[in-house]
Short mmCIF file of C-alpha atoms in Angstrom, two decimals:
data_model
loop_
_atom_site.label_atom_id
_atom_site.label_comp_id
_atom_site.label_asym_id
_atom_site.label_seq_id
_atom_site.Cartn_x
_atom_site.Cartn_y
_atom_site.Cartn_z
CA MET S 1 -93.52 5.22 81.30
CA SER S 2 -93.34 2.75 84.13
CA ALA S 3 -96.49 2.19 86.10
CA SER S 4 -96.89 1.12 89.67
CA PRO S 5 -99.22 -1.71 90.65
CA ARG S 6 -102.84 -0.74 90.47
CA ILE S 7 -104.30 0.78 93.61
CA VAL S 8 -107.25 -1.25 94.80
CA SER S 9 -109.72 0.92 96.59
CA GLY S 10 -111.20 -1.95 98.57
CA ARG S 11 -114.97 -1.52 98.35
CA PRO S 12 -115.03 2.25 98.03
CA PRO S 13 -116.74 4.86 97.00
CA ARG S 14 -125.51 7.60 95.03
CA GLY S 15 -135.98 8.11 91.30
CA ARG S 16 -137.94 9.23 89.05
CA ALA S 17 -141.14 7.80 87.71
CA ILE S 18 -140.81 5.73 84.55
CA ALA S 19 -143.31 3.92 82.41
CA PRO S 20 -144.19 0.60 84.06
CA HIS S 21 -142.66 -2.52 82.55
CA PRO S 22 -144.41 -5.86 82.59
CA GLY S 23 -142.79 -8.74 84.42
CA PRO S 24 -140.46 -11.10 82.57
CA SER S 25 -142.21 -13.16 79.93
CA GLY S 26 -141.47 -14.75 76.59
CA ASP S 27 -138.37 -16.33 75.10
CA VAL S 28 -134.90 -15.04 75.89
CA ASP S 29 -134.47 -14.11 72.21
CA ALA S 30 -137.81 -12.30 71.92
CA SER S 31 -137.22 -8.94 70.22
CA SER S 32 -137.73 -5.69 72.08
CA ASP S 33 -136.83 -2.07 71.43
CA THR S 34 -136.09 -1.37 75.09
CA ILE S 35 -134.78 -4.54 76.74
CA ARG S 36 -131.01 -4.41 77.25
CA ILE S 37 -130.60 -7.37 79.63
CA ARG S 38 -132.79 -10.47 79.60
CA THR S 39 -132.39 -13.81 81.36
CA ARG S 40 -134.60 -16.87 81.34
CA GLY S 41 -134.08 -19.75 83.76
CA LEU S 42 -130.51 -18.59 84.39
CA THR S 43 -128.90 -20.97 86.88
CA LYS S 44 -125.38 -21.42 88.23
CA ARG S 45 -124.27 -24.37 90.34
CA TYR S 46 -120.98 -24.98 92.07
CA GLY S 47 -121.25 -28.65 92.97
CA ASP S 48 -124.18 -28.93 95.36
CA LEU S 49 -124.32 -25.16 95.89
CA VAL S 50 -126.90 -23.33 93.78
CA ALA S 51 -125.52 -19.79 93.53
CA VAL S 52 -128.20 -18.49 91.14
CA ASP S 53 -131.48 -20.35 90.82
CA ASP S 54 -133.70 -20.03 87.75
CA LEU S 55 -133.42 -16.27 87.25
CA ASP S 56 -135.89 -14.49 84.95
CA LEU S 57 -134.95 -10.84 84.58
CA ASP S 58 -135.52 -7.92 82.20
CA VAL S 59 -133.65 -4.62 82.40
CA HIS S 60 -134.78 -1.84 80.08
CA ALA S 61 -133.10 1.16 78.51
CA GLY S 62 -133.67 4.31 80.53
CA GLU S 63 -133.90 2.68 83.95
CA ILE S 64 -131.76 1.84 86.95
CA TYR S 65 -132.51 -1.69 88.12
CA GLY S 66 -131.25 -2.58 91.59
CA LEU S 67 -130.32 -6.12 92.58
CA LEU S 68 -130.76 -6.11 96.34
CA GLY S 69 -129.53 -8.85 98.63
CA GLN S 70 -127.10 -9.81 101.33
CA ASN S 71 -123.53 -10.77 100.48
CA GLY S 72 -123.60 -14.28 99.05
CA ALA S 73 -127.16 -13.97 97.75
CA GLY S 74 -126.08 -14.53 94.12
CA LYS S 75 -125.80 -10.97 92.83
CA THR S 76 -122.15 -11.05 91.79
CA THR S 77 -122.48 -14.50 90.22
CA THR S 78 -125.36 -13.14 88.14
CA ILE S 79 -123.19 -10.25 86.96
CA LEU S 80 -120.34 -12.61 86.04
CA MET S 81 -122.72 -14.65 83.86
CA LEU S 82 -124.04 -11.50 82.19
CA LEU S 83 -120.47 -10.51 81.30
CA GLY S 84 -119.51 -13.96 80.05
CA LEU S 85 -116.95 -14.38 82.84
CA THR S 86 -118.58 -17.62 83.96
CA GLU S 87 -120.98 -19.89 82.08
CA PRO S 88 -124.45 -20.76 83.36
CA THR S 89 -125.21 -24.32 84.34
CA ARG S 90 -128.66 -23.95 82.80
CA GLY S 91 -130.76 -21.24 81.21
CA ALA S 92 -129.75 -18.34 79.01
CA ALA S 93 -128.92 -14.65 79.06
CA ARG S 94 -128.92 -11.92 76.45
CA VAL S 95 -127.14 -8.61 76.92
CA VAL S 96 -127.82 -6.01 74.21
CA GLY S 97 -129.14 -8.96 72.21
CA LEU S 98 -125.91 -10.96 72.51
CA ASP S 99 -125.24 -14.26 74.25
CA PRO S 100 -122.44 -13.58 76.76
CA ALA S 101 -121.60 -17.29 76.98
CA ARG S 102 -120.83 -17.41 73.24
CA GLY S 103 -119.58 -13.89 72.58
CA PRO S 104 -118.11 -12.46 75.78
CA LEU S 105 -115.71 -10.11 73.99
CA GLU S 106 -118.47 -8.46 71.97
CA VAL S 107 -120.59 -8.11 75.12
CA LYS S 108 -117.68 -6.46 76.93
CA ARG S 109 -117.33 -3.96 74.08
CA ARG S 110 -120.98 -2.94 74.53
CA VAL S 111 -121.15 -3.02 78.32
CA GLY S 112 -119.41 -0.83 80.88
CA TYR S 113 -118.56 -2.76 84.04
CA MET S 114 -117.33 -1.53 87.40
CA PRO S 115 -116.49 -4.28 89.91
CA ASP S 116 -116.82 -3.88 93.64
CA SER S 117 -113.07 -3.29 93.94
CA VAL S 118 -111.90 -0.62 91.51
CA GLY S 119 -108.17 -0.48 90.74
CA PHE S 120 -106.07 2.15 88.99
CA TYR S 121 -102.39 2.90 88.49
CA GLY S 122 -101.64 5.24 91.37
CA ASP S 123 -98.74 7.14 89.80
CA LEU S 124 -100.72 7.82 86.63
CA THR S 125 -103.27 10.59 86.39
CA GLY S 126 -106.97 9.97 86.07
CA ARG S 127 -106.80 10.94 82.40
CA GLN S 128 -103.91 8.55 81.75
CA ASN S 129 -105.74 5.68 83.42
CA VAL S 130 -108.84 6.20 81.28
CA ARG S 131 -106.64 6.61 78.18
CA TYR S 132 -105.11 3.22 78.96
CA THR S 133 -108.57 1.66 79.01
CA ALA S 134 -109.42 3.35 75.69
CA ARG S 135 -106.33 1.82 74.11
CA LEU S 136 -107.22 -1.62 75.46
CA ASN S 137 -110.60 -1.22 73.75
CA ARG S 138 -108.89 -0.14 70.50
CA ILE S 139 -110.64 3.19 70.36
CA ASP S 140 -109.20 5.55 67.74
CA ARG S 141 -106.69 7.93 69.36
CA ASP S 142 -108.37 11.19 68.28
CA GLU S 143 -111.83 9.89 69.14
CA ALA S 144 -110.52 8.62 72.46
CA GLU S 145 -109.09 11.98 73.53
CA GLU S 146 -112.40 13.72 72.89
CA THR S 147 -114.34 10.98 74.68
CA ILE S 148 -111.96 10.93 77.65
CA GLY S 149 -112.42 14.66 78.20
CA SER S 150 -116.18 14.28 77.91
CA VAL S 151 -116.55 11.40 80.39
CA LEU S 152 -114.21 12.98 82.93
CA ASP S 153 -116.30 16.13 82.75
CA GLN S 154 -119.48 14.08 83.06
CA VAL S 155 -118.31 12.48 86.30
CA GLY S 156 -117.09 15.80 87.69
CA LEU S 157 -113.35 15.09 87.56
CA SER S 158 -112.18 17.62 84.96
CA ASP S 159 -110.40 19.73 87.58
CA ARG S 160 -108.51 16.71 88.95
CA ALA S 161 -108.08 14.74 85.73
CA ASP S 162 -104.34 15.46 85.53
CA ASP S 163 -103.56 14.73 89.17
CA PRO S 164 -102.09 11.36 90.21
CA VAL S 165 -104.80 8.88 91.13
CA GLU S 166 -103.01 8.14 94.41
CA THR S 167 -104.21 11.58 95.59
CA TYR S 168 -107.89 10.77 94.92
CA SER S 169 -110.47 10.17 97.62
CA ARG S 170 -112.54 6.98 97.57
CA GLY S 171 -115.49 8.83 96.10
CA MET S 172 -113.28 10.24 93.34
CA LEU S 173 -111.91 6.77 92.61
CA GLN S 174 -115.43 5.48 92.25
CA ARG S 175 -116.36 8.30 89.88
CA LEU S 176 -113.19 7.60 87.91
CA GLY S 177 -114.32 3.98 87.72
CA ILE S 178 -117.57 5.11 86.14
CA ALA S 179 -115.67 7.30 83.66
CA ASP S 180 -113.49 4.28 82.87
CA ALA S 181 -116.62 2.23 82.15
CA LEU S 182 -118.15 5.00 80.01
CA VAL S 183 -115.16 5.59 77.73
CA LYS S 184 -116.36 2.93 75.26
CA ASP S 185 -119.82 4.55 75.07
CA PRO S 186 -121.69 1.49 76.38
CA ASP S 187 -125.38 0.71 76.03
CA VAL S 188 -125.42 -0.88 79.48
CA LEU S 189 -123.62 -0.06 82.72
CA ILE S 190 -123.22 -2.83 85.33
CA LEU S 191 -122.06 -1.78 88.78
CA ASP S 192 -121.25 -4.19 91.61
CA GLU S 193 -121.59 -2.53 95.05
CA PRO S 194 -120.71 0.95 93.70
CA THR S 195 -121.07 2.88 96.97
CA THR S 196 -119.71 0.61 99.68
CA ALA S 197 -117.22 2.34 102.03
CA ILE S 198 -117.77 5.85 100.62
CA ASP S 199 -118.59 8.75 102.89
CA PRO S 200 -122.17 10.14 102.66
CA LEU S 201 -121.13 13.07 100.44
CA GLY S 202 -119.36 10.74 98.03
CA VAL S 203 -122.35 8.41 97.97
CA GLY S 204 -124.62 11.29 97.01
CA GLU S 205 -122.29 12.31 94.19
CA VAL S 206 -122.16 8.79 92.74
CA LEU S 207 -125.92 8.21 92.92
CA ASP S 208 -126.67 11.62 91.40
CA LEU S 209 -124.27 10.78 88.58
CA LEU S 210 -126.03 7.48 87.85
CA ARG S 211 -129.37 9.23 87.72
CA ARG S 212 -128.00 11.77 85.23
CA LEU S 213 -126.55 9.04 83.03
CA VAL S 214 -129.95 7.42 82.70
CA ASP S 215 -131.81 10.70 82.20
CA GLU S 216 -129.35 12.17 79.70
CA ARG S 217 -128.07 9.11 77.85
CA GLY S 218 -131.01 6.72 78.17
CA MET S 219 -128.74 3.83 79.09
CA ALA S 220 -129.69 0.84 81.19
CA ILE S 221 -127.95 0.50 84.54
CA LEU S 222 -127.87 -2.70 86.59
CA LEU S 223 -126.76 -1.90 90.13
CA SER S 224 -125.96 -4.60 92.69
CA SER S 225 -126.01 -3.61 96.35
CA HIS S 226 -126.85 -4.70 99.88
CA LEU S 227 -127.42 -1.09 101.02
CA LEU S 228 -131.19 -0.69 101.15
CA ASN S 229 -131.52 3.07 101.53
CA GLN S 230 -129.27 3.74 98.56
CA VAL S 231 -131.11 1.27 96.34
CA GLN S 232 -134.42 2.85 97.31
CA SER S 233 -133.18 6.38 96.60
CA VAL S 234 -131.95 5.84 93.05
CA CYS S 235 -133.46 2.69 91.49
CA ASP S 236 -136.54 2.69 89.28
CA ARG S 237 -137.14 -1.02 89.85
CA ILE S 238 -135.73 -3.40 92.42
CA GLY S 239 -135.18 -7.15 92.48
CA ILE S 240 -134.84 -8.83 95.88
CA PHE S 241 -132.34 -11.69 95.95
CA ALA S 242 -132.19 -14.37 98.64
CA SER S 243 -130.35 -17.69 98.52
CA GLY S 244 -129.75 -17.35 94.80
CA ARG S 245 -133.40 -16.71 93.94
CA LEU S 246 -135.19 -13.58 92.85
CA ILE S 247 -138.11 -13.61 95.27
CA GLY S 248 -139.70 -10.33 94.21
CA GLN S 249 -139.19 -7.48 91.77
CA GLY S 250 -140.89 -4.28 90.70
CA THR S 251 -141.23 -0.63 91.60
CA MET S 252 -141.43 0.39 95.24
CA ASP S 253 -145.22 0.62 94.93
CA GLU S 254 -145.42 -2.85 93.39
CA LEU S 255 -143.17 -4.35 96.07
CA ALA S 256 -145.15 -2.59 98.79
CA ALA S 257 -148.38 -4.02 97.38
CA ARG S 258 -146.93 -7.53 97.41
CA PHE S 259 -144.95 -7.49 100.64
CA GLY S 260 -146.54 -4.59 102.50
CA ASP S 261 -147.99 -5.00 105.97
CA GLY S 262 -151.70 -5.47 105.33
CA ARG S 263 -153.93 -2.63 104.17
CA PRO S 264 -152.68 0.76 102.95
CA GLN S 265 -152.72 3.75 105.27
CA LEU S 266 -152.98 7.53 105.05
CA GLU S 267 -151.18 9.85 107.42
CA VAL S 268 -153.45 12.80 108.27
CA GLY S 269 -152.13 15.88 110.05
CA LEU S 270 -154.83 17.28 112.37
CA GLU S 271 -153.58 19.52 115.17
CA LEU S 272 -156.51 19.19 117.57
CA ALA S 273 -155.89 19.72 121.29
CA ASP S 274 -159.54 19.78 122.38
CA GLN S 275 -160.78 16.28 123.24
CA PRO S 276 -164.35 16.80 121.94
CA GLU S 277 -162.91 18.04 118.63
CA ARG S 278 -160.65 14.98 118.41
CA GLU S 279 -163.62 12.70 119.03
CA ARG S 280 -165.63 14.53 116.36
CA ALA S 281 -162.76 14.23 113.88
CA ALA S 282 -162.40 10.52 114.59
CA SER S 283 -166.10 10.02 113.98
CA LEU S 284 -166.04 11.99 110.72
CA LEU S 285 -163.00 10.15 109.36
CA GLY S 286 -164.37 6.77 110.39
CA ALA S 287 -167.57 7.48 108.47
CA VAL S 288 -165.75 7.98 105.14
CA ASP S 289 -166.57 5.11 102.80
CA GLY S 290 -163.56 2.80 102.49
CA VAL S 291 -161.98 3.76 105.83
CA VAL S 292 -161.68 0.72 108.11
CA ALA S 293 -159.82 2.20 111.11
CA VAL S 294 -158.80 5.57 112.53
CA HIS S 295 -155.87 5.93 114.94
CA PRO S 296 -155.57 9.46 116.40
CA GLY S 297 -152.07 10.72 117.11
CA PRO S 298 -151.21 10.45 120.83
CA ARG S 299 -150.33 14.16 120.98
CA PRO S 300 -151.93 17.12 119.17
CA ILE S 301 -148.85 17.51 116.96
CA ASP S 302 -148.72 13.81 115.99
CA PRO S 303 -150.32 12.67 112.71
CA TRP S 304 -153.33 10.38 112.62
CA LEU S 305 -153.20 7.05 110.81
CA VAL S 306 -156.21 6.14 108.69
CA THR S 307 -156.36 2.55 107.44
CA VAL S 308 -157.93 2.12 104.01
CA ARG S 309 -159.89 -0.88 102.74
CA ASP S 310 -158.11 -1.29 99.40
CA ARG S 311 -155.08 0.21 97.67
CA ASP S 312 -157.14 1.13 94.61
CA GLU S 313 -159.33 3.37 96.79
CA VAL S 314 -156.53 5.44 98.34
CA ALA S 315 -156.80 8.42 95.98
CA ALA S 316 -160.59 8.65 96.27
CA ILE S 317 -160.49 8.33 100.06
CA ARG S 318 -157.80 11.00 100.32
CA THR S 319 -160.06 13.37 98.38
CA ALA S 320 -163.07 12.44 100.51
CA ILE S 321 -161.15 13.08 103.74
CA MET S 322 -160.03 16.49 102.52
CA ARG S 323 -163.63 17.39 101.68
CA VAL S 324 -165.07 16.13 104.99
CA VAL S 325 -162.43 17.91 107.06
CA ALA S 326 -162.91 21.18 105.16
CA GLU S 327 -166.70 21.04 105.53
CA ALA S 328 -166.31 20.44 109.28
CA GLY S 329 -163.95 23.41 109.63
CA LEU S 330 -161.16 21.28 111.08
CA PRO S 331 -157.50 22.35 110.61
CA LEU S 332 -155.98 19.94 108.06
CA VAL S 333 -152.19 20.35 108.10
CA SER S 334 -151.22 17.52 105.74
CA ILE S 335 -152.33 14.25 104.21
CA ARG S 336 -150.15 11.67 102.52
CA SER S 337 -149.91 7.97 101.77
CA VAL S 338 -147.80 5.89 104.13
CA VAL S 339 -145.30 3.97 102.01
CA PRO S 340 -143.40 1.09 103.63
CA SER S 341 -139.64 1.56 103.59
CA LEU S 342 -137.53 -0.78 101.50
CA GLU S 343 -136.15 -2.16 104.75
CA ASP S 344 -139.69 -3.16 105.82
CA ILE S 345 -140.38 -4.68 102.41
CA TYR S 346 -137.07 -6.55 102.35
CA ARG S 347 -137.61 -8.08 105.79
CA ARG S 348 -141.07 -9.32 104.86
CA ALA S 349 -139.89 -10.59 101.48
CA ILE S 350 -137.07 -12.74 102.82
CA ALA S 351 -139.34 -14.01 105.61
CA SER S 352 -142.00 -15.09 103.10
CA PRO S 353 -142.18 -18.76 102.08
CA MET S 354 -140.28 -19.52 98.88
CA PRO S 355 -142.51 -20.18 95.85
CA PRO S 356 -143.21 -23.88 95.25
CA ARG S 357 -141.27 -25.77 92.59
CA ASP S 358 -142.61 -27.80 89.70
CA ALA S 359 -141.79 -31.42 88.88
CA ARG S 360 -138.46 -30.38 87.34
CA GLY S 361 -137.43 -28.58 90.50
CA ARG S 362 -138.03 -25.12 89.06
CA PRO S 363 -139.86 -22.33 90.91
#
């Protein structure tokens, strides 16, 4: 069968709580039951340009780790080193325990990769395209057919699997790209800008699929993106890249604690129209131990902001406020912690001074 040139989709075509992981430490070859990607001091130079600068990174099984940064921040170069497609200038990486610089073919057999531009043969069906990939990976024919059906079903393309790929939407192409990466049953999935240029519905489908893959298969997913809201919605941990350096990483709570705007706050819903009642409420809330400021909402329907002395006291202060308000007979509509958005965190992170370097020029 003749095949047309592969269709390139341009940059086409979406957390849950997990056990906390400590920050990167130890040797790159240190054993671990959960670490699927580990780098230590990973650096890539192109002449005078430092594309990736002394990267220490751990990605665990059962999590989606988001590399967040602007285009040119070093995310794609990092991925290329992890796949053995370019060698580091300094430092080391291990992917599923293997050195990609020394054994790139074995790494590629264990890792599913979807680049930012996904291409398929347009006059072939989705099933035929994935079958082609299975043959390239020397998967047994009978095993491949069963796996192909399974991964196409998993990405929600069973009904369109036998239609020509040239009829697929961008979101469908992106889901086919994930099926293509899954056909070799990888331990790790690496995705470079997986949702750029997809419509909102397609984005939701892709992100939901990634979440299911982690929940159902326990794989590790490394996702590179510059789209903050999508990273925040699906990633368990996030690493912020700027000028080739990882300037902060952790869960949203951990990043908020490091780069948040001062003290934590609680948003308290008190629908009080009567001015004396508002003054009484402000006095009661201000008297709670650990509360440092009370900002009443400008209108009766607007929430109040209560600034808390320390993040470790938030839960106790929330309970104390609920008790005080109930005892005073005031109408408490809601109370919740105010969490900075990833956009707020990202802005503060890239505006923060870079960490100092040691005598060898390392951070």
